[in-house]
Coordinates of C-alpha atoms and ligand atoms in Angstrom, one line a residue:
M1229 CA 116.5 101.6 77.0
S1230 CA 118.4 99.0 79.0
G1231 CA 117.1 101.0 82.1
A1232 CA 120.7 100.0 83.9
S1233 CA 121.7 103.4 84.4
N1234 CA 122.6 104.3 88.0
C1235 CA 124.3 107.2 88.3
F1236 CA 123.5 111.0 86.6
A1237 CA 126.8 110.5 84.2
D1238 CA 125.2 108.4 82.4
L1239 CA 121.7 110.3 81.5
G1240 CA 123.3 112.8 79.1
L1241 CA 123.9 115.5 81.4
P1242 CA 127.0 117.4 80.7
P1243 CA 129.7 117.5 83.5
S1244 CA 128.4 120.5 85.3
L1245 CA 124.8 119.4 86.0
Q1246 CA 126.2 115.9 87.2
N1247 CA 128.2 117.9 90.1
A1248 CA 125.2 120.0 90.5
A1249 CA 123.6 117.0 91.3
L1250 CA 126.0 115.3 93.3
A1251 CA 126.7 118.9 95.1
A1252 CA 123.1 118.8 96.3
G1253 CA 124.0 115.2 97.8
Y1254 CA 121.8 113.3 95.0
I1255 CA 123.9 110.4 94.3
E1256 CA 122.0 108.1 92.5
P1257 CA 119.3 109.1 89.9
S1258 CA 115.9 108.4 91.2
P1259 CA 113.5 105.8 89.2
V1260 CA 111.8 109.4 87.4
Q1261 CA 115.2 111.2 87.0
R1262 CA 116.7 107.8 84.9
E1263 CA 113.9 107.9 82.5
A1264 CA 113.0 112.0 82.3
V1265 CA 116.2 112.9 82.2
P1266 CA 117.4 111.6 79.0
A1267 CA 114.0 112.0 77.5
V1268 CA 113.8 115.5 78.4
L1269 CA 117.4 116.3 76.8
A1270 CA 116.0 114.4 73.5
G1271 CA 113.3 117.3 73.1
R1272 CA 110.8 114.9 73.7
D1273 CA 107.6 115.9 75.9
V1274 CA 107.2 113.5 79.0
L1275 CA 104.1 112.4 80.3
A1276 CA 105.1 111.2 83.6
L1277 CA 102.6 109.3 86.9
A1278 CA 105.5 111.2 89.6
E1279 CA 104.4 112.1 93.0
T1280 CA 105.9 114.9 95.5
G1281 CA 108.9 112.5 96.9
S1282 CA 109.8 110.9 93.6
G1283 CA 112.7 113.2 93.2
K1284 CA 110.1 114.7 89.9
T1285 CA 111.6 118.3 90.5
A1286 CA 115.4 117.4 89.6
A1287 CA 114.2 115.1 87.1
F1288 CA 112.8 118.3 84.8
A1289 CA 115.4 120.9 86.6
L1290 CA 118.4 119.1 85.6
P1291 CA 117.6 118.8 81.8
L1292 CA 115.8 122.6 82.2
L1293 CA 119.0 123.5 82.9
A1294 CA 121.1 121.8 80.5
Q1295 CA 118.9 123.0 77.5
L1296 CA 119.5 126.5 78.6
L1297 CA 123.4 126.0 78.7
K1298 CA 123.4 124.9 74.7
A1299 CA 120.3 127.9 73.5
K1300 CA 121.2 131.2 72.6
P1301 CA 120.0 133.8 75.9
G1302 CA 117.7 136.2 75.4
P1303 CA 115.4 138.5 77.1
G1304 CA 112.0 136.3 77.8
P1305 CA 111.9 132.8 79.5
R1306 CA 113.3 129.9 77.9
A1307 CA 111.1 127.5 80.0
L1308 CA 108.0 127.9 81.9
V1309 CA 107.1 126.0 85.1
L1310 CA 103.5 126.0 86.2
A1311 CA 102.8 124.9 89.8
P1312 CA 99.6 124.8 92.0
S1313 CA 100.8 126.3 95.1
R1314 CA 103.2 128.9 96.3
E1315 CA 105.1 126.2 98.3
L1316 CA 106.0 124.3 95.1
A1317 CA 106.7 127.2 93.1
A1318 CA 108.9 129.0 95.5
Q1319 CA 110.5 125.5 96.4
T1320 CA 110.8 124.3 92.5
A1321 CA 112.7 127.7 92.3
D1322 CA 115.1 127.3 95.1
L1323 CA 116.3 123.7 93.9
L1324 CA 116.5 125.1 90.1
R1325 CA 118.6 128.4 91.5
L1326 CA 120.7 125.6 93.5
F1327 CA 122.1 123.5 90.7
A1328 CA 122.2 126.7 88.7
A1329 CA 125.0 128.2 91.3
T1330 CA 127.0 126.0 90.0
L1331 CA 127.0 126.3 86.7
P1332 CA 129.5 128.2 84.6
Q1333 CA 127.2 130.4 83.0
R1334 CA 124.5 132.6 84.9
F1335 CA 120.8 132.1 84.7
K1336 CA 118.3 133.9 86.5
I1337 CA 115.7 132.1 87.6
A1338 CA 112.5 134.1 88.3
V1339 CA 109.0 132.7 91.0
A1340 CA 106.3 134.5 91.3
F1341 CA 103.1 133.4 93.2
G1342 CA 99.9 135.1 94.6
G1343 CA 99.9 135.9 98.3
V1344 CA 102.3 138.5 98.0
S1345 CA 102.6 141.8 96.2
I1346 CA 103.2 141.4 92.7
N1347 CA 105.5 144.7 92.4
P1348 CA 108.9 142.9 93.3
Q1349 CA 107.9 140.6 90.9
L1350 CA 107.5 143.0 88.4
M1351 CA 110.6 144.9 89.3
A1352 CA 112.7 141.1 89.4
L1353 CA 111.5 140.6 85.9
R1354 CA 112.8 143.8 84.4
G1355 CA 115.8 142.7 83.2
G1356 CA 114.2 139.2 81.8
C1357 CA 114.8 135.9 82.8
D1358 CA 115.7 132.4 81.8
V1359 CA 113.2 130.7 83.7
M1360 CA 109.9 131.7 85.1
V1361 CA 108.3 129.6 87.6
A1362 CA 104.7 130.5 88.7
T1363 CA 101.2 130.0 89.9
P1364 CA 99.1 130.5 87.1
G1365 CA 97.2 132.7 88.6
R1366 CA 99.9 135.7 89.5
L1367 CA 101.3 134.4 85.9
L1368 CA 98.3 136.1 84.3
D1369 CA 98.8 139.1 86.2
L1370 CA 102.1 139.6 84.9
L1371 CA 100.7 138.9 81.6
A1372 CA 98.6 141.3 82.4
H1373 CA 100.9 144.2 83.5
K1374 CA 103.2 143.6 80.5
G1375 CA 105.4 142.0 83.0
L1376 CA 106.2 139.2 80.8
N1377 CA 106.8 137.9 77.4
L1378 CA 106.1 134.0 76.5
Q1379 CA 106.8 133.7 73.5
S1380 CA 110.0 132.4 73.6
V1381 CA 109.4 129.6 75.8
Q1382 CA 110.6 126.6 74.3
T1383 CA 110.0 124.2 77.4
L1384 CA 106.4 124.1 79.3
V1385 CA 106.3 122.0 82.5
L1386 CA 103.2 121.4 84.7
D1387 CA 104.2 120.4 87.7
E1388 CA 101.5 118.4 89.6
A1389 CA 99.0 119.1 86.4
D1390 CA 96.2 116.9 88.9
R1391 CA 96.1 119.7 91.6
L1392 CA 96.4 122.4 89.2
L1393 CA 93.0 120.7 87.6
A1394 CA 91.9 120.7 90.9
A1395 CA 92.4 124.3 91.8
G1396 CA 90.2 125.1 88.2
F1397 CA 92.9 125.6 86.2
E1398 CA 91.5 124.9 82.4
Q1399 CA 90.1 128.6 82.0
E1400 CA 93.2 129.8 83.7
W1401 CA 95.4 127.6 81.3
Q1402 CA 93.5 128.3 77.6
R1403 CA 94.7 132.0 78.8
I1404 CA 98.4 131.0 79.4
R1405 CA 98.3 129.2 76.2
E1406 CA 97.2 132.1 74.0
Q1407 CA 100.5 133.7 75.1
L1408 CA 103.0 130.9 74.0
P1409 CA 104.5 129.8 71.3
P1410 CA 102.1 127.5 69.2
A1411 CA 104.3 123.8 70.3
P1412 CA 106.3 124.1 73.0
Q1413 CA 108.3 121.2 74.7
T1414 CA 105.9 120.3 77.3
L1415 CA 106.6 118.0 80.8
L1416 CA 103.5 116.9 82.4
F1417 CA 103.7 115.6 86.2
S1418 CA 101.0 114.3 87.8
A1419 CA 100.4 112.2 91.0
T1420 CA 97.2 111.0 89.4
F1421 CA 95.6 110.8 86.1
P1422 CA 91.8 111.9 86.6
N1423 CA 89.9 111.5 83.3
A1424 CA 90.0 115.7 83.2
L1425 CA 93.9 115.1 82.5
Q1426 CA 93.5 113.1 79.5
Q1427 CA 91.6 115.9 77.7
L1428 CA 94.6 118.4 78.3
T1429 CA 97.3 115.7 78.0
D1430 CA 95.9 114.7 74.6
A1431 CA 95.7 118.4 73.2
L1432 CA 99.0 119.4 74.9
L1433 CA 101.5 116.5 74.3
S1434 CA 102.7 115.1 71.2
E1435 CA 103.8 111.7 71.3
P1436 CA 105.2 111.9 75.1
V1437 CA 107.1 109.5 76.7
R1438 CA 105.1 107.6 79.2
I1439 CA 106.6 107.4 82.5
T1440 CA 104.7 105.3 85.3
L1441 CA 106.8 104.4 88.2
D1442 CA 105.9 100.9 89.4
S1443 CA 109.4 100.1 90.7
Q1444 CA 109.5 101.2 94.2
P1445 CA 106.7 101.3 96.0
P1446 CA 107.1 103.5 99.0
D1447 CA 108.2 101.9 102.4
I1448 CA 105.2 102.9 104.8
T1449 CA 103.9 101.2 107.4
Q1450 CA 100.0 102.0 108.4
R1451 CA 98.8 102.5 111.5
A1452 CA 95.4 102.6 112.6
I1453 CA 95.3 103.9 116.6
Q1454 CA 91.7 104.3 118.3
V1455 CA 91.4 107.2 121.0
D1456 CA 89.1 109.3 122.6
A1457 CA 89.3 112.8 120.6
A1458 CA 90.6 114.4 123.7
Q1459 CA 93.5 111.9 124.1
R1460 CA 94.7 112.7 121.1
T1461 CA 97.4 115.2 121.6
P1462 CA 98.5 112.6 125.0
L1463 CA 98.9 110.3 122.1
L1464 CA 100.8 112.1 119.5
R1465 CA 103.1 113.2 122.8
H1466 CA 103.7 109.4 123.3
L1467 CA 104.3 108.3 120.4
L1468 CA 106.5 111.2 119.9
K1469 CA 108.8 109.5 122.7
A1470 CA 108.4 106.2 122.2
H1471 CA 109.4 106.1 118.4
D1472 CA 112.1 108.9 118.6
W1473 CA 110.8 110.5 115.6
Q1474 CA 113.2 113.2 114.5
R1475 CA 111.0 114.9 112.0
V1476 CA 107.1 114.4 111.7
L1477 CA 104.5 115.9 110.2
V1478 CA 100.9 116.3 111.7
F1479 CA 97.7 116.9 109.7
V1480 CA 94.4 118.5 111.2
A1481 CA 91.6 120.0 109.7
T1482 CA 91.6 123.6 110.5
R1483 CA 94.3 126.0 111.0
Y1484 CA 93.2 126.7 114.8
A1485 CA 93.7 122.9 115.2
A1486 CA 96.8 123.8 113.7
D1487 CA 97.7 126.2 116.0
H1488 CA 96.2 124.8 118.7
V1489 CA 98.3 121.7 118.5
A1490 CA 101.5 123.3 118.3
D1491 CA 101.2 125.4 120.8
K1492 CA 99.8 122.3 123.2
L1493 CA 103.0 120.3 122.4
W1494 CA 105.3 123.6 123.0
A1495 CA 103.4 123.4 126.4
N1496 CA 105.0 119.9 127.0
G1497 CA 108.4 120.5 125.8
I1498 CA 108.3 119.3 122.1
Q1499 CA 109.1 122.0 119.6
A1500 CA 106.8 122.0 117.1
G1501 CA 105.4 124.9 114.4
A1502 CA 101.9 125.1 112.9
L1503 CA 101.5 125.7 109.1
H1504 CA 98.4 126.7 107.7
G1505 CA 96.8 129.3 105.1
E1506 CA 96.6 132.3 107.0
L1507 CA 100.0 132.5 107.6
S1508 CA 102.1 134.9 106.2
Q1509 CA 104.6 133.8 103.3
G1510 CA 107.3 134.8 105.6
A1511 CA 106.2 133.0 108.5
R1512 CA 106.0 129.6 106.1
T1513 CA 109.0 130.0 105.0
E1514 CA 110.3 130.4 108.2
V1515 CA 108.8 127.5 110.2
L1516 CA 109.9 125.3 106.8
A1517 CA 112.8 126.1 107.3
A1518 CA 113.0 125.7 111.4
L1519 CA 111.3 122.1 110.5
K1520 CA 114.5 121.4 108.0
S1521 CA 117.1 122.5 110.1
G1522 CA 115.7 120.3 113.6
K1523 CA 114.7 123.6 115.2
V1524 CA 111.5 121.9 115.2
K1525 CA 110.7 118.3 114.7
V1526 CA 106.9 118.8 114.7
L1527 CA 105.1 120.7 112.3
V1528 CA 101.6 120.3 112.2
A1529 CA 99.5 121.5 109.0
T1530 CA 96.5 121.7 106.8
D1531 CA 96.3 119.7 103.9
V1532 CA 96.3 123.1 101.8
A1533 CA 99.5 124.7 103.6
A1534 CA 101.1 121.3 103.4
R1535 CA 100.7 120.4 99.7
G1536 CA 103.7 120.2 97.3
L1537 CA 106.1 120.8 100.1
H1538 CA 109.6 119.3 100.0
I1539 CA 110.0 117.8 103.6
P1540 CA 113.0 115.8 103.5
A1541 CA 113.4 112.6 105.6
L1542 CA 109.7 112.6 107.2
D1543 CA 109.7 109.5 109.8
A1544 CA 106.4 109.7 110.5
V1545 CA 103.0 111.6 108.9
I1546 CA 100.1 111.8 111.6
N1547 CA 96.7 111.8 111.0
Y1548 CA 95.3 113.9 114.1
E1549 CA 92.3 114.6 112.2
L1550 CA 91.6 112.3 109.0
P1551 CA 91.2 114.0 105.7
R1552 CA 88.2 114.6 104.2
A1553 CA 88.5 112.8 100.5
A1554 CA 90.6 109.3 100.0
T1555 CA 93.0 111.0 97.9
D1556 CA 94.5 113.4 100.4
Y1557 CA 95.0 110.8 102.3
T1558 CA 97.7 109.0 99.9
H1559 CA 99.0 112.7 99.2
R1560 CA 99.5 112.8 102.9
I1561 CA 101.4 109.6 103.9
G1562 CA 103.4 109.9 100.8
R1563 CA 105.4 112.3 102.5
T1564 CA 107.0 109.9 104.5
G1565 CA 109.0 106.7 103.1
R1566 CA 110.2 108.8 100.2
M1567 CA 113.2 107.9 98.8
G1568 CA 113.9 104.4 99.7
Q1569 CA 113.7 105.2 103.2
K1570 CA 111.1 103.8 105.3
G1571 CA 108.0 105.8 106.7
S1572 CA 105.2 105.8 109.3
A1573 CA 101.9 106.2 109.1
V1574 CA 99.6 106.9 111.7
S1575 CA 96.0 107.6 111.8
F1576 CA 93.8 108.1 114.6
I1577 CA 90.5 107.1 115.0
C1578 CA 87.8 108.5 117.4
A1579 CA 84.8 107.1 118.0
D1580 CA 83.8 110.7 119.3
S1581 CA 84.8 112.9 116.7
P1582 CA 83.7 113.2 113.6
T1583 CA 86.7 114.4 111.6
N1584 CA 88.0 110.6 112.6
A1585 CA 85.1 108.6 112.7
E1586 CA 85.7 104.7 112.1
S1587 CA 83.4 105.1 109.1
H1588 CA 85.4 107.5 107.4
F1589 CA 88.2 105.5 107.5
R1590 CA 86.9 102.5 106.6
L1591 CA 86.3 104.5 103.1
I1592 CA 90.1 105.3 103.1
E1593 CA 90.8 101.8 103.4
K1594 CA 88.9 100.8 100.5
R1595 CA 89.7 103.6 97.9
Q1596 CA 93.7 102.3 98.3
A1597 CA 92.1 98.8 98.8
Q1598 CA 94.4 98.2 101.8
R1599 CA 92.6 97.4 105.4
V1600 CA 94.5 98.9 108.1
P1601 CA 94.3 97.0 111.8
R1602 CA 93.2 98.7 114.4
E1603 CA 94.9 99.1 117.1
Q1604 CA 94.6 100.6 120.7
L1605 CA 97.5 101.3 123.2
P1606 CA 98.1 100.7 126.9
G1607 CA 96.7 103.9 128.6
F1608 CA 95.0 105.5 125.8
E1609 CA 92.2 102.8 125.3
P1610 CA 88.8 104.8 124.2
V1611 CA 86.0 104.7 126.7
A1612 CA 83.5 104.9 123.1
V1613 CA 84.8 102.1 121.6
A1614 CA 84.2 100.4 125.1
N1615 CA 80.7 101.4 125.7
E1616 CA 80.0 99.9 122.2
G1617 CA 81.3 96.6 123.1
Q1618 CA 79.4 96.9 126.4
A1619 CA 76.4 97.0 124.0
S1620 CA 76.7 94.1 122.0
G1621 CA 76.8 91.9 125.9
G1622 CA 79.4 93.8 128.1
I1623 CA 78.8 94.6 131.7
K1624 CA 76.5 97.3 131.2
G1625 CA 77.0 100.3 133.0
A1626 CA 80.4 99.6 133.8
R1627 CA 81.8 103.0 132.3
P1628 CA 80.9 106.0 134.8
S1629 CA 79.1 108.3 132.1
K1630 CA 80.7 111.0 134.4
K1631 CA 84.3 110.2 132.5
D1632 CA 82.8 111.1 129.0
K1633 CA 80.9 113.5 130.4
L1634 CA 84.1 115.1 131.6
R1635 CA 86.5 113.9 128.3
A1636 CA 83.5 115.6 126.0
A1637 CA 83.7 118.7 127.5
A1638 CA 87.8 118.7 127.2
A1639 CA 87.1 118.1 123.6
A1640 CA 84.8 121.1 123.1
A1641 CA 87.2 123.1 125.0
A1642 CA 89.9 121.9 123.1
T1643 CA 87.6 123.5 120.0
T1644 CA 86.8 126.7 121.3
A1645 CA 89.6 128.2 123.3
P1646 CA 90.8 131.7 121.4
P1647 CA 94.5 130.8 119.3
R1648 CA 97.3 132.3 121.4
P1649 CA 98.4 135.3 120.8
V1650 CA 101.4 135.6 118.4
Ligands
AMP1012 P1 110.5 115.8 94.7 O1 110.2 114.5 94.6 O2 111.0 116.6 93.8 O3 109.6 116.8 95.5 O4 111.8 115.3 95.4 C1 111.7 115.1 97.3 C2 112.7 115.1 97.9 O5 113.9 113.7 97.6 C3 113.5 116.0 97.9 O6 113.9 116.6 99.3 C4 114.7 116.0 97.2 O7 115.7 117.0 97.5 C5 115.2 114.2 97.3 N1 115.8 113.8 95.8 C6 115.4 114.2 94.7 N2 116.2 113.5 93.8 C7 117.3 112.5 94.5 C8 118.1 111.8 94.6 N3 118.8 111.9 93.3 N4 119.0 111.7 95.8 C9 118.6 111.8 96.9 N5 117.4 112.9 97.1 C10 116.6 113.3 96.3

């Protein structure tokens, strides 16, 4: 392969799909698209190490639709895309529909995920569909209701396969597989390749084209700012102002913190929305749309809710609270600095908060084999860290402990206040 092609016309896509990509604002294919599209069109299995942000969705969506243009129509889906979360499933279906809307032939893209009533999804499948995008659990429900037959599936996509596995996918997968034809063309996308995935790929893929993207490391500046827990929201406000960021994702650990921080920002005139697992599907979609359209500048989210989301052009990701797992840190910060744009990732390190402990951040640094220098910003210097310094020979008792107590009380209040009525 020359690897030199830098326009969609060179990838073997029919003109209608080249136009569809252009109409979506995709001028040049991303590296994963450059490699995956011709492989999929050639009927090969694909194993791609590609994260959200690399353009992987279009890397399979475009050639899938190209295959549909060539295939004979039938009642059952000819392509099945499995995704680990409802947001990812919905977004994948949206992109497929966006591309499909410009094609000379009409294709029906069906989407199904849990957490909402199954009946409309069953109804929507009545006339059959061309592509089925689903989370595994809901797909099994649809199969149990006899709402769907997978025997006509020619192409299977496992998107974010590492996350599918993390969600205890194996058993569900075995049950789905029993209903599929023996060896569909299989495309597997994953941000990481844990050992458990190896077995799945061995069993599933035949002589796959392997795609690993080492060409374009994301351009993300990482910062770690030491601050007292109670000062995090003021510091967040300060950063938002100082950098004039237009679209920011703030990560917190709990549903309550997401609502609370978003409320605090609103109260200070910053348009912010919360995204967490307890929001209805409608509310999630709404807040995401608000971020995309610029109505909301800051989205305060939990990891679970933010998984796999398409949030274009984020200026920064803020770890208001650190993720528990170091791998989540990589996922979180990978949401900025996408598609060749610059991004910032800022982590708050608080000596007085277990979710932001210095020791925990050190583990994260170790995992990603990268040191992030600690900073303190004027006006936000932490008291707790200053006390540590005094313990090792500083001026004893220079800090009034009353202030500490006040701050601790404020921090405690921040975690116990009732959520605002919606
Ligand atoms: P994904 O990796 O599929 O989650 O895509 C990440 C983001 O990049 C999405 O917002 C896409 O709309 C955008 N994107 C994907 N491919 C391209 C491309 N070739 N040119 C510009 N933007 C793209």
